[in-house]
Coordinates of C-alpha atoms and ligand atoms in Angstrom, one line a residue:
M1 CA -1.3 -21.7 10.0
A2 CA 1.3 -23.4 12.1
E3 CA 2.2 -24.7 15.5
A4 CA 5.4 -23.8 17.5
G5 CA 6.7 -27.4 17.5
T6 CA 10.3 -27.5 18.8
R7 CA 10.9 -23.8 18.1
E8 CA 12.0 -21.4 20.8
T9 CA 8.8 -19.7 22.1
L10 CA 8.6 -16.2 23.6
S11 CA 5.5 -14.5 25.0
T12 CA 4.0 -11.1 25.2
D13 CA 0.6 -9.6 26.0
I14 CA -0.2 -7.9 22.7
L15 CA 1.6 -8.6 19.5
V16 CA 1.5 -6.2 16.5
V17 CA 2.6 -7.3 13.1
G18 CA 3.9 -4.3 11.1
A19 CA 5.3 -0.9 12.2
G20 CA 3.3 1.3 9.9
P21 CA 1.0 4.1 11.1
S22 CA -1.7 1.6 12.1
G23 CA 0.5 -0.8 14.0
L24 CA 2.4 1.9 15.9
A25 CA -0.8 3.8 16.7
A26 CA -2.2 0.6 18.3
A27 CA 1.0 0.0 20.3
I28 CA 1.1 3.6 21.5
R29 CA -2.5 3.7 22.5
L30 CA -2.2 0.4 24.4
K31 CA 0.7 1.7 26.4
Q32 CA -0.9 5.1 27.0
R33 CA -3.9 3.3 28.5
H34 CA -2.4 0.1 29.9
P35 CA 1.3 0.8 30.8
E36 CA 1.5 -2.5 32.6
L37 CA 0.9 -4.6 29.4
A38 CA 3.8 -6.0 27.4
V39 CA 3.4 -4.8 23.8
T40 CA 5.6 -6.1 21.0
V41 CA 5.8 -4.9 17.4
V42 CA 7.6 -6.9 14.7
E43 CA 8.7 -5.2 11.4
K44 CA 10.2 -6.8 8.3
A45 CA 12.2 -3.7 7.2
A46 CA 15.8 -3.2 8.4
E47 CA 14.7 0.0 10.1
I48 CA 11.3 1.4 11.1
G49 CA 10.0 3.3 8.1
G50 CA 12.3 1.5 5.6
H51 CA 9.4 -0.2 3.8
I52 CA 6.9 2.7 4.1
L53 CA 5.8 4.4 0.9
S54 CA 3.0 7.0 0.7
G55 CA 2.1 10.2 -1.1
A56 CA 1.6 11.9 1.2
V57 CA -0.9 14.5 2.2
M58 CA -2.1 13.6 5.7
D59 CA -5.4 14.5 7.3
P60 CA -4.2 15.2 10.8
V61 CA -7.4 13.9 12.6
G62 CA -5.7 10.6 13.3
L63 CA -2.5 12.0 14.8
D64 CA -4.6 14.6 16.8
A65 CA -6.5 11.7 18.4
L66 CA -3.4 9.6 19.2
I67 CA -0.9 12.3 20.4
P68 CA -2.8 15.6 20.8
D69 CA 0.4 17.5 21.5
W70 CA 2.3 16.1 18.5
R71 CA 3.3 19.6 17.3
L72 CA 4.8 20.5 20.7
K73 CA 6.6 17.1 20.7
G74 CA 8.2 18.0 17.4
A75 CA 6.6 15.4 15.1
P76 CA 8.5 15.7 11.8
V77 CA 5.9 16.9 9.3
G78 CA 6.2 19.0 6.2
P79 CA 4.3 22.1 5.2
A80 CA 0.6 22.6 5.6
V81 CA -1.2 22.4 2.2
T82 CA -1.6 25.9 0.9
R83 CA -3.4 25.2 -2.4
E84 CA -5.0 21.9 -3.6
T85 CA -6.0 21.6 -7.2
Y86 CA -7.6 18.8 -9.2
H87 CA -6.8 18.7 -12.9
F88 CA -7.9 16.8 -15.9
L89 CA -5.1 16.1 -18.3
T90 CA -5.1 15.3 -22.0
A91 CA -1.8 14.6 -23.9
K92 CA -1.4 18.3 -24.6
G93 CA -4.0 20.0 -22.3
D94 CA -4.4 20.7 -18.6
W95 CA -7.8 21.8 -17.2
A96 CA -7.8 22.8 -13.5
L97 CA -11.2 21.9 -12.0
P98 CA -12.8 24.8 -10.1
H99 CA -12.4 24.3 -6.4
A100 CA -16.1 25.1 -5.8
L101 CA -17.1 22.0 -8.0
M102 CA -15.2 19.6 -5.7
P103 CA -17.6 17.7 -3.4
P104 CA -16.8 18.2 0.3
Q105 CA -15.8 14.6 0.7
M106 CA -12.8 15.2 -1.6
R107 CA -11.4 18.1 0.5
T108 CA -8.8 18.0 3.2
P109 CA -9.0 21.4 4.9
N110 CA -6.1 20.9 7.3
G111 CA -4.0 18.7 5.1
I112 CA -0.2 18.5 5.8
I113 CA 2.4 17.2 3.4
V114 CA 4.5 14.5 5.1
S115 CA 7.1 11.9 4.3
L116 CA 5.3 8.9 6.0
G117 CA 8.5 7.0 6.4
V118 CA 10.0 9.9 8.5
L119 CA 6.8 10.3 10.5
V120 CA 6.6 6.6 11.2
R121 CA 10.2 6.6 12.5
W122 CA 9.1 9.3 15.0
L123 CA 6.1 7.3 16.0
G124 CA 8.4 4.4 16.6
E125 CA 10.4 6.6 19.0
Q126 CA 7.2 7.6 20.8
A127 CA 6.2 4.0 21.2
T128 CA 9.7 3.0 22.5
E129 CA 9.6 5.8 25.0
L130 CA 6.3 4.4 26.3
G131 CA 7.9 0.9 26.7
V132 CA 6.8 -0.8 23.5
D133 CA 9.3 -3.4 22.3
I134 CA 9.9 -2.9 18.6
F135 CA 11.9 -5.5 16.6
P136 CA 12.8 -4.5 13.1
M137 CA 14.3 -7.1 10.7
I138 CA 11.7 -9.6 11.9
A139 CA 9.2 -10.9 9.3
A140 CA 6.1 -12.7 10.5
V141 CA 5.8 -15.6 8.1
D142 CA 3.0 -17.6 9.6
V143 CA 0.2 -17.5 12.2
L144 CA 0.3 -19.6 15.3
G145 CA -2.9 -21.4 15.6
G146 CA -5.7 -20.6 13.2
G147 CA -8.1 -22.9 11.4
T148 CA -10.5 -24.1 14.1
E149 CA -8.1 -22.9 16.8
P150 CA -7.8 -19.2 17.9
V151 CA -4.8 -17.2 16.7
R152 CA -2.1 -17.3 19.5
G153 CA 0.7 -15.3 17.8
I154 CA 3.0 -15.7 14.9
I155 CA 6.0 -17.6 13.6
T156 CA 9.0 -15.4 12.6
G157 CA 11.1 -16.1 9.5
D158 CA 14.2 -18.2 9.5
L159 CA 17.5 -16.5 9.0
G160 CA 20.3 -18.1 7.1
R161 CA 18.8 -20.6 4.7
D162 CA 20.4 -20.9 1.2
H163 CA 18.7 -20.8 -2.2
E164 CA 17.7 -24.5 -1.9
G165 CA 16.4 -24.0 1.6
N166 CA 19.3 -25.7 3.4
P167 CA 20.7 -24.1 6.6
K168 CA 23.9 -22.1 6.1
P169 CA 26.5 -21.5 8.8
G170 CA 25.0 -19.2 11.5
F171 CA 21.4 -20.4 10.6
A172 CA 18.8 -19.3 13.1
E173 CA 15.4 -20.9 13.0
G174 CA 12.4 -18.6 13.4
I175 CA 10.7 -18.5 16.8
A176 CA 7.2 -18.7 17.9
L177 CA 5.9 -15.4 19.4
E178 CA 2.9 -16.0 21.5
A179 CA 0.4 -13.3 22.6
R180 CA -2.9 -13.0 24.2
Y181 CA -4.1 -11.0 21.2
T182 CA -2.4 -10.4 17.8
L183 CA -3.1 -7.3 15.7
I184 CA -2.3 -7.6 12.0
A185 CA -1.1 -4.3 10.6
E186 CA 0.8 -5.3 7.5
G187 CA -0.7 -2.7 5.2
A188 CA -2.3 -3.4 1.8
R189 CA -2.2 -7.1 0.7
G190 CA -0.4 -8.4 3.7
S191 CA 0.8 -12.0 3.5
L192 CA -0.6 -13.1 6.9
T193 CA -3.7 -11.0 6.2
K194 CA -4.4 -12.9 3.0
Q195 CA -4.0 -16.2 4.8
L196 CA -6.3 -15.1 7.7
I197 CA -9.0 -13.6 5.4
A198 CA -9.2 -17.0 3.6
D199 CA -8.8 -19.2 6.7
Q200 CA -11.3 -17.3 8.9
G201 CA -13.8 -16.5 6.1
L202 CA -13.5 -12.7 6.7
E203 CA -14.1 -11.4 3.2
H204 CA -17.3 -9.7 2.1
Q205 CA -16.6 -8.2 -1.3
P206 CA -13.2 -8.6 -3.2
Q207 CA -10.6 -6.0 -2.2
K208 CA -9.6 -3.7 -5.1
Y209 CA -6.0 -2.4 -5.4
G210 CA -4.0 0.3 -7.2
L211 CA -0.2 0.2 -7.8
G212 CA 1.3 3.5 -6.6
I213 CA 4.7 4.4 -8.1
K214 CA 6.4 7.4 -6.5
E215 CA 9.6 9.4 -7.0
V216 CA 11.1 12.2 -4.9
W217 CA 12.9 15.0 -6.8
Q218 CA 15.0 17.9 -5.7
V219 CA 13.8 20.8 -7.8
A220 CA 14.9 24.3 -8.8
P221 CA 13.6 27.0 -6.4
E222 CA 11.7 28.7 -9.2
H223 CA 9.6 25.6 -9.7
H224 CA 8.8 25.0 -6.1
Q225 CA 5.8 26.3 -4.2
E226 CA 6.0 24.8 -0.7
G227 CA 2.6 23.5 0.3
R228 CA 1.1 23.2 -3.2
V229 CA -0.7 20.0 -4.0
D230 CA -2.0 18.9 -7.4
H231 CA -4.0 15.8 -8.3
Y232 CA -4.4 14.6 -11.9
L233 CA -7.0 12.5 -13.8
G234 CA -6.7 11.5 -17.4
F235 CA -3.3 11.4 -19.2
P236 CA -1.3 9.2 -19.3
L237 CA -4.0 6.6 -18.5
D238 CA -6.6 5.9 -21.1
N239 CA -10.3 6.3 -20.3
R240 CA -10.7 2.6 -19.5
T241 CA -7.8 2.5 -17.0
A242 CA -8.6 4.0 -13.7
G243 CA -6.0 5.9 -11.6
G244 CA -4.4 9.3 -11.3
G245 CA -1.3 11.2 -10.7
F246 CA -0.1 13.5 -7.9
V247 CA 2.5 16.2 -7.3
Y248 CA 3.1 17.5 -3.8
H249 CA 5.6 20.4 -3.1
A250 CA 7.2 19.3 0.2
Q251 CA 9.8 21.1 2.3
D252 CA 13.5 21.6 1.3
R253 CA 12.6 22.0 -2.4
K254 CA 11.4 18.4 -2.6
L255 CA 8.7 17.3 -5.0
Y256 CA 6.8 14.1 -4.3
L257 CA 5.3 12.8 -7.5
G258 CA 3.5 9.6 -8.4
L259 CA 0.9 7.7 -10.3
V260 CA -1.6 5.2 -9.0
T261 CA -2.8 2.8 -11.7
Y262 CA -5.8 0.7 -10.5
L263 CA -5.0 -3.0 -11.0
D264 CA -8.4 -3.8 -12.6
Y265 CA -6.9 -2.5 -15.9
R266 CA -7.7 -4.8 -18.8
D267 CA -4.8 -4.5 -21.2
P268 CA -2.1 -7.0 -20.6
S269 CA 0.4 -5.0 -22.6
L270 CA -0.1 -2.0 -20.2
S271 CA 2.9 -1.2 -18.0
P272 CA 2.2 1.0 -14.9
F273 CA 5.9 1.8 -14.6
D274 CA 6.0 3.1 -18.2
E275 CA 2.7 5.0 -17.7
F276 CA 4.4 6.8 -14.8
Q277 CA 7.3 7.7 -17.0
R278 CA 4.8 9.2 -19.5
F279 CA 3.1 11.1 -16.7
K280 CA 6.4 13.0 -16.1
T281 CA 6.5 14.0 -19.8
H282 CA 3.3 16.0 -19.6
K283 CA 4.1 19.7 -20.0
S284 CA 2.6 20.5 -16.6
V285 CA 4.8 18.0 -14.8
A286 CA 7.9 18.2 -17.0
A287 CA 8.1 22.0 -16.5
L288 CA 8.5 21.4 -12.8
L289 CA 11.3 18.9 -13.3
A290 CA 13.6 21.2 -15.5
G291 CA 17.0 21.2 -13.9
A292 CA 15.8 18.9 -11.1
T293 CA 17.5 15.7 -9.7
R294 CA 15.7 12.4 -9.0
V295 CA 16.4 11.4 -5.4
S296 CA 14.4 8.3 -4.7
Y297 CA 12.1 5.7 -6.3
G298 CA 9.6 3.2 -4.9
A299 CA 6.3 1.4 -5.4
R300 CA 3.6 0.0 -3.2
V301 CA 0.0 -1.1 -3.7
V302 CA -2.9 0.8 -2.1
A303 CA -6.2 -1.0 -1.1
A304 CA -9.0 0.8 -2.9
G305 CA -12.1 -1.2 -2.4
G306 CA -13.4 1.0 0.3
W307 CA -16.4 0.3 2.5
Q308 CA -17.8 -2.6 0.5
S309 CA -14.4 -4.5 0.7
V310 CA -13.7 -4.0 4.4
P311 CA -13.5 -7.6 5.8
T312 CA -14.8 -8.7 9.2
L313 CA -12.1 -7.2 11.4
A314 CA -12.0 -9.5 14.4
F315 CA -11.1 -13.2 14.5
P316 CA -10.5 -15.4 17.6
G317 CA -7.3 -14.1 19.1
G318 CA -7.0 -10.8 17.3
G319 CA -7.9 -8.4 14.5
L320 CA -7.0 -6.6 11.3
I321 CA -6.2 -2.9 11.3
G322 CA -5.0 -0.2 8.8
C323 CA -4.7 -0.9 5.1
A324 CA -4.6 -4.6 5.9
A325 CA -8.3 -4.1 6.3
G326 CA -8.4 -1.5 3.5
F327 CA -9.4 1.8 5.0
M328 CA -8.4 4.0 2.1
N329 CA -10.7 6.7 0.9
A330 CA -9.9 6.1 -2.7
P331 CA -11.3 9.3 -4.3
R332 CA -9.4 11.4 -1.8
L333 CA -6.3 9.1 -1.8
K334 CA -6.2 9.4 2.0
A335 CA -5.8 6.6 4.5
I336 CA -3.0 7.5 7.0
H337 CA -5.6 9.1 9.4
N338 CA -7.8 6.0 9.1
A339 CA -4.8 3.7 9.7
I340 CA -4.1 5.6 12.9
L341 CA -7.7 5.7 14.0
S342 CA -8.2 2.0 13.4
G343 CA -5.1 1.3 15.6
I344 CA -6.7 3.4 18.3
G345 CA -10.1 1.7 18.1
A346 CA -8.6 -1.8 18.1
A347 CA -6.2 -1.0 20.9
D348 CA -9.1 0.1 23.1
A349 CA -11.1 -3.1 22.4
V350 CA -8.1 -5.3 23.0
G351 CA -7.0 -3.4 26.1
D352 CA -10.4 -3.7 27.6
A353 CA -10.5 -7.5 26.9
V354 CA -7.1 -8.1 28.5
A355 CA -8.1 -5.9 31.5
A356 CA -11.1 -8.2 31.9
G357 CA -8.7 -11.2 32.0
R358 CA -9.6 -12.5 28.6
Q359 CA -7.3 -13.9 25.9
H360 CA -7.3 -15.7 22.5
D361 CA -11.1 -15.2 22.1
L362 CA -13.2 -13.2 19.6
I363 CA -13.5 -9.6 20.7
E364 CA -17.0 -9.0 19.4
D365 CA -16.9 -5.2 19.6
L366 CA -13.5 -4.8 18.0
G367 CA -14.9 -4.2 14.5
S368 CA -17.6 -1.7 15.7
R369 CA -15.1 0.2 17.8
V370 CA -12.7 0.5 14.9
M371 CA -15.4 1.6 12.5
A372 CA -16.9 4.1 15.0
T373 CA -13.7 6.1 15.0
G374 CA -15.0 7.9 11.9
I375 CA -13.9 5.3 9.4
E376 CA -17.3 3.9 8.7
A377 CA -18.9 7.3 8.1
E378 CA -16.1 8.5 5.8
L379 CA -15.8 5.3 3.7
K380 CA -19.6 4.8 3.4
G381 CA -19.9 8.3 2.1
V382 CA -17.7 7.7 -0.9
R383 CA -18.5 4.0 -1.5
N384 CA -19.8 4.3 -5.0
V385 CA -17.0 6.3 -6.6
K386 CA -14.6 3.5 -7.2
P387 CA -17.3 1.1 -8.7
L388 CA -18.5 3.9 -10.9
W389 CA -15.0 4.7 -12.1
S390 CA -14.2 1.1 -12.9
K391 CA -17.6 0.5 -14.7
L392 CA -17.9 3.7 -16.7
G393 CA -14.3 4.8 -17.3
T394 CA -12.5 7.9 -16.2
V395 CA -14.6 10.7 -17.8
A396 CA -18.1 9.3 -17.2
G397 CA -17.1 7.6 -14.0
A398 CA -15.6 10.9 -12.5
L399 CA -18.7 12.8 -13.5
A400 CA -21.1 10.2 -12.1
G401 CA -18.9 9.8 -9.0
G402 CA -18.9 13.6 -8.5
L403 CA -22.8 13.8 -8.8
D404 CA -23.1 10.9 -6.4
L405 CA -20.8 12.6 -3.8
W406 CA -22.8 15.9 -4.1
S407 CA -26.1 14.1 -3.8
S408 CA -24.7 12.2 -0.7
A409 CA -23.4 15.5 0.8
I410 CA -26.8 17.3 0.3
L411 CA -29.3 14.4 0.9
G412 CA -27.2 12.5 3.4
R413 CA -27.4 9.3 1.3
S414 CA -26.5 8.0 -2.1
L415 CA -29.2 7.7 -4.7
L416 CA -27.5 4.6 -6.0
G417 CA -27.6 2.5 -2.9
T418 CA -24.4 0.5 -2.7
L419 CA -22.7 -0.6 -5.9
G420 CA -20.7 -3.8 -5.9
H421 CA -17.1 -4.3 -7.1
G422 CA -17.8 -7.5 -9.0
K423 CA -14.6 -9.1 -10.2
R424 CA -11.2 -9.4 -8.6
D425 CA -8.6 -7.2 -10.2
Y426 CA -6.9 -10.0 -12.2
Q427 CA -10.2 -11.3 -13.6
G428 CA -10.8 -8.5 -16.0
L429 CA -7.5 -8.9 -17.9
R430 CA -8.1 -9.4 -21.6
Q431 CA -6.2 -12.0 -23.7
K432 CA -3.4 -10.6 -25.8
G433 CA -5.2 -11.2 -29.1
E434 CA -8.1 -8.9 -27.9
V435 CA -6.0 -5.8 -27.6
R436 CA -3.6 -3.8 -29.7
A437 CA -0.3 -4.2 -27.9
R438 CA 1.2 -1.0 -26.5
T439 CA 4.7 0.1 -27.0
Y440 CA 6.5 2.6 -24.9
P441 CA 9.3 5.0 -25.9
R442 CA 12.9 4.4 -24.6
P443 CA 13.7 6.4 -21.5
D444 CA 15.7 9.6 -22.1
G445 CA 17.6 9.3 -18.8
K446 CA 16.5 12.8 -17.8
L447 CA 12.8 12.7 -17.1
T448 CA 12.1 9.1 -17.9
F449 CA 14.1 6.1 -16.7
D450 CA 14.3 2.3 -16.9
R451 CA 13.5 -0.1 -14.1
A452 CA 17.1 -0.9 -13.3
S453 CA 18.2 2.7 -12.6
S454 CA 15.0 3.4 -10.7
V455 CA 15.3 0.4 -8.4
Y456 CA 18.8 1.4 -7.6
L457 CA 17.3 4.5 -5.9
A458 CA 15.2 2.2 -3.6
N459 CA 18.4 1.2 -1.8
L460 CA 17.7 -2.5 -1.9
A461 CA 19.3 -5.0 0.3
H462 CA 18.6 -8.7 -0.3
D463 CA 20.9 -11.7 0.2
E464 CA 20.5 -13.6 -3.1
D465 CA 21.4 -16.9 -1.4
Q466 CA 18.1 -17.4 0.2
P467 CA 14.9 -19.2 -0.9
V468 CA 13.0 -17.2 -3.6
H469 CA 10.2 -15.4 -1.9
L470 CA 8.0 -15.2 -5.1
R471 CA 6.6 -18.6 -5.0
L472 CA 5.1 -20.2 -8.1
A473 CA 2.4 -22.8 -7.4
D474 CA 3.2 -24.3 -10.8
P475 CA 6.5 -23.2 -12.4
A476 CA 5.3 -24.1 -15.9
V477 CA 2.3 -21.6 -15.9
P478 CA 4.2 -18.4 -16.9
I479 CA 5.5 -19.9 -20.1
C480 CA 2.8 -22.5 -20.9
V481 CA -0.3 -20.6 -19.9
N482 CA 0.4 -16.9 -19.4
L483 CA 2.7 -16.3 -22.3
P484 CA 0.4 -17.6 -25.1
R485 CA -2.7 -16.1 -23.5
F486 CA -1.6 -12.8 -22.1
G487 CA 2.0 -12.4 -23.4
E488 CA 3.0 -13.0 -19.7
P489 CA 2.3 -9.6 -18.2
A490 CA 4.6 -10.0 -15.1
P491 CA 7.6 -8.1 -16.6
L492 CA 5.2 -5.2 -17.4
Y493 CA 3.2 -5.0 -14.1
C494 CA 6.2 -5.5 -11.9
P495 CA 7.7 -2.0 -11.3
A496 CA 11.1 -3.4 -10.2
G497 CA 12.2 -5.6 -13.1
V498 CA 11.9 -8.8 -11.0
Y499 CA 10.3 -10.9 -13.7
E500 CA 11.8 -11.5 -17.1
V501 CA 10.9 -13.7 -20.1
A502 CA 14.3 -14.6 -21.6
S503 CA 15.3 -16.9 -24.3
E504 CA 17.5 -20.0 -23.7
G505 CA 18.4 -22.1 -26.8
G506 CA 15.6 -20.4 -28.7
E507 CA 13.0 -21.3 -26.0
P508 CA 11.3 -18.8 -23.7
V509 CA 12.2 -19.1 -20.0
F510 CA 10.7 -17.3 -17.0
R511 CA 13.2 -15.7 -14.7
I512 CA 12.7 -14.3 -11.2
N513 CA 15.3 -11.7 -10.1
A514 CA 14.0 -11.8 -6.5
A515 CA 16.7 -9.4 -5.2
N516 CA 15.0 -6.5 -7.1
C517 CA 11.7 -6.8 -5.2
V518 CA 10.4 -3.6 -3.6
H519 CA 7.6 -5.5 -1.7
C520 CA 4.8 -3.7 -3.6
K521 CA 2.7 -6.9 -3.8
T522 CA 1.4 -6.3 -7.3
C523 CA 2.3 -9.8 -8.6
D524 CA 0.4 -11.4 -5.8
I525 CA -2.7 -9.5 -7.0
K526 CA -2.4 -9.2 -10.8
D527 CA -1.1 -12.6 -12.0
P528 CA -3.9 -13.8 -14.2
A529 CA -3.4 -17.4 -13.2
Q530 CA -3.0 -16.5 -9.5
N531 CA 0.1 -18.6 -9.6
I532 CA 2.4 -16.2 -7.7
T533 CA 2.4 -16.0 -3.9
W534 CA 4.5 -13.3 -2.3
V535 CA 5.9 -14.4 1.0
P536 CA 8.2 -12.3 3.2
P537 CA 11.9 -12.9 2.5
E538 CA 14.5 -12.8 5.3
G539 CA 13.8 -9.9 7.7
G540 CA 15.8 -6.8 6.7
S541 CA 15.5 -7.7 2.9
G542 CA 13.9 -5.3 0.5
P543 CA 14.0 -1.5 0.1
N544 CA 15.5 0.9 2.5
Y545 CA 13.5 4.0 1.7
T546 CA 14.5 7.2 3.3
G547 CA 12.1 10.1 3.1
M548 CA 9.4 8.3 1.2
Ligands
LIG1 C1 1.6 5.8 -3.7 C2 0.8 6.0 -2.5 C3 0.3 7.3 -2.1 C4 -0.5 7.5 -1.0 N1 -0.8 8.7 -0.7 C5 -1.5 9.0 0.5 C6 -1.8 10.3 0.9 O1 -1.4 11.2 0.2 N2 -2.5 10.4 2.1 C7 -2.9 9.4 2.8 O2 -3.5 9.6 3.9 N3 -2.6 8.1 2.5 C8 -1.9 7.9 1.3 N4 -1.6 6.6 1.0 C9 -2.0 5.5 1.8 C10 -1.2 5.3 3.1 O3 0.2 5.3 2.8 C11 -1.6 4.0 3.7 O4 -2.9 4.0 4.0 C12 -0.9 3.8 5.1 O5 0.5 3.7 4.9 C13 -1.4 2.5 5.7 O6 -0.8 2.3 6.9 P1 -0.7 0.8 7.5 O7 0.0 0.9 8.8 O8 -1.9 0.1 7.4 O9 0.3 0.0 6.5 P2 1.8 0.3 5.9 O10 2.0 1.8 6.0 O11 1.9 -0.4 4.6 O12 2.7 -0.4 7.0 C14 2.8 -1.8 7.1 C15 4.1 -2.1 7.8 O13 4.1 -3.5 8.1 C16 5.3 -4.1 7.7 N5 4.9 -5.6 7.4 C17 4.1 -6.0 6.4 N6 4.0 -7.3 6.5 C18 4.8 -7.7 7.5 C19 5.1 -9.0 8.0 N7 4.6 -10.1 7.6 N8 6.0 -9.1 9.0 C20 6.6 -7.9 9.5 N9 6.3 -6.7 9.1 C21 5.4 -6.6 8.1 C22 5.7 -3.4 6.4 O14 7.0 -3.5 6.2 C23 5.3 -1.9 6.8 O15 6.3 -1.3 7.5 C24 -0.8 6.4 -0.2 C25 -0.3 5.1 -0.5 C26 0.5 4.9 -1.6 C27 1.0 3.6 -1.9
LIG2 S1 8.1 -9.0 -7.5 FE1 6.0 -8.6 -7.0 S2 6.1 -7.5 -5.0 FE2 8.1 -7.6 -5.8 S3 8.3 -5.6 -6.9 FE3 7.7 -7.0 -8.4 S4 5.5 -6.9 -8.5 FE4 6.2 -5.9 -6.6

């Protein structure tokens, strides 16, 4: 929370932080309804869509509501889903679950396979045509105002500081961007979102997260069935580790495959990256990848707490939208539509407030207008699945969750009331002496890979001579506390090889290779000592995903 001080200050009517589906939907809706307003979007990626990673099968209800003629306008989407199957995997077996058994809340009848990065770029063009000012390469690093004051905008990141924080030639100090209202659309575990939730007391129940790791492969024609969608429970994750895999057959013989590992896993020797490598070795997945080429790699967390974890959305001077607020329907792994719908609901509330001559105050109906877009009904209907899964394990949790969904579908309410999430994700981690340490096979370079060759496919750009953006509250904690207790899990949970425990003169040292960071945010969530804070590096740093 900061003040502008001597910084250059620019003003706009509505400021949106983050050019994902939620932020761009809000900007588009504002300009559709209030063309006279100045709407500004800042985005930390070098290009719109460059930091976007999703599965993705999109439920089109959000896009239908925002741009009803999106098909006529040529929105770049992939094929309609032709077949959707849920499977339970064991190391050697694959059981497809009969479609009739799937509760209605798990189905997406009009699902479309999309590359969300590509779709978001198109949404950016639509917004620009309407007169929205979009600034990529600009990271919002702090909130203007806050505390007992209303939020009045943001501070953007400095450009051109060296490793020690000293200005380099060409240094440009970040500016203050003032707005009548500020919408925070940073996606899951946003850095400003985290500050605001704490500062404004917005949290109800802890948010839960999963780390999604995804690859895009170009596959042989005989292994490709455009429009086919498969979801997997079970292997490679053990029964106590929640999560699941997906394989989507997109256009142009592209396969989108990934594994989401929920971050409330207990075993500190577990590596979500290596579990994803194991996923690809299952016969049902490996068969599809015969003769195929890996094209891209990336990782990003999903917010999975659902209805119980949705914070208060409005604060004086603005609101939270999209996965910053956690609108993911976790059992369905769908949130793009809710991100867009939340942008619409918030834009309508903010637009009405500005039209009434208001600014910087609390928009009381912002939260209810967002939730009334359909988000509340959807998330409430599946609210017990994630807690059941976490408490009972995959097999019993999936069965109990399925029964709960069916009873809700038939009776209109859950027989279980509302189950709580309990602990934060990092709190369940066992100490290393309490588990048998896992070992993972060496990658074969065909189906399975190491972190270095994977991260290469994320097209990273990061000037190493800048302050490290993974901030340790106490630099001694990784070696003095985490190493003896947990074996320091950072090198295992980070999917990009940023953290390393090396040896110098026979003594362990903790290294941070910040330039490898793909902005997934896992370390900010899973560090057992809560000693790591992810802050945005210089705008334009990080992955440059294409087609994710
Ligand atoms: C592996 C995986 C699979 C998924 N599969 C599906 C699926 O199949 N179907 C589905 O519907 N949903 C799926 N989702 C969820 C979906 O991708 C998200 O719900 C959606 O992207 C959320 O949109 P958003 O706008 O809230 O945030 P995001 O898409 O995360 O966009 C946020 C944007 O804000 C920018 N930003 C963040 N912080 C700052 C800052 N401080 N300053 C400037 N810019 C900032 C980011 O760079 C990013 O561009 C999946 C997610 C993952 C990770
Ligand atoms: S450093 Fe943190 S945010 Fe960056 S890739 Fe590793 S776990 Fe993700």
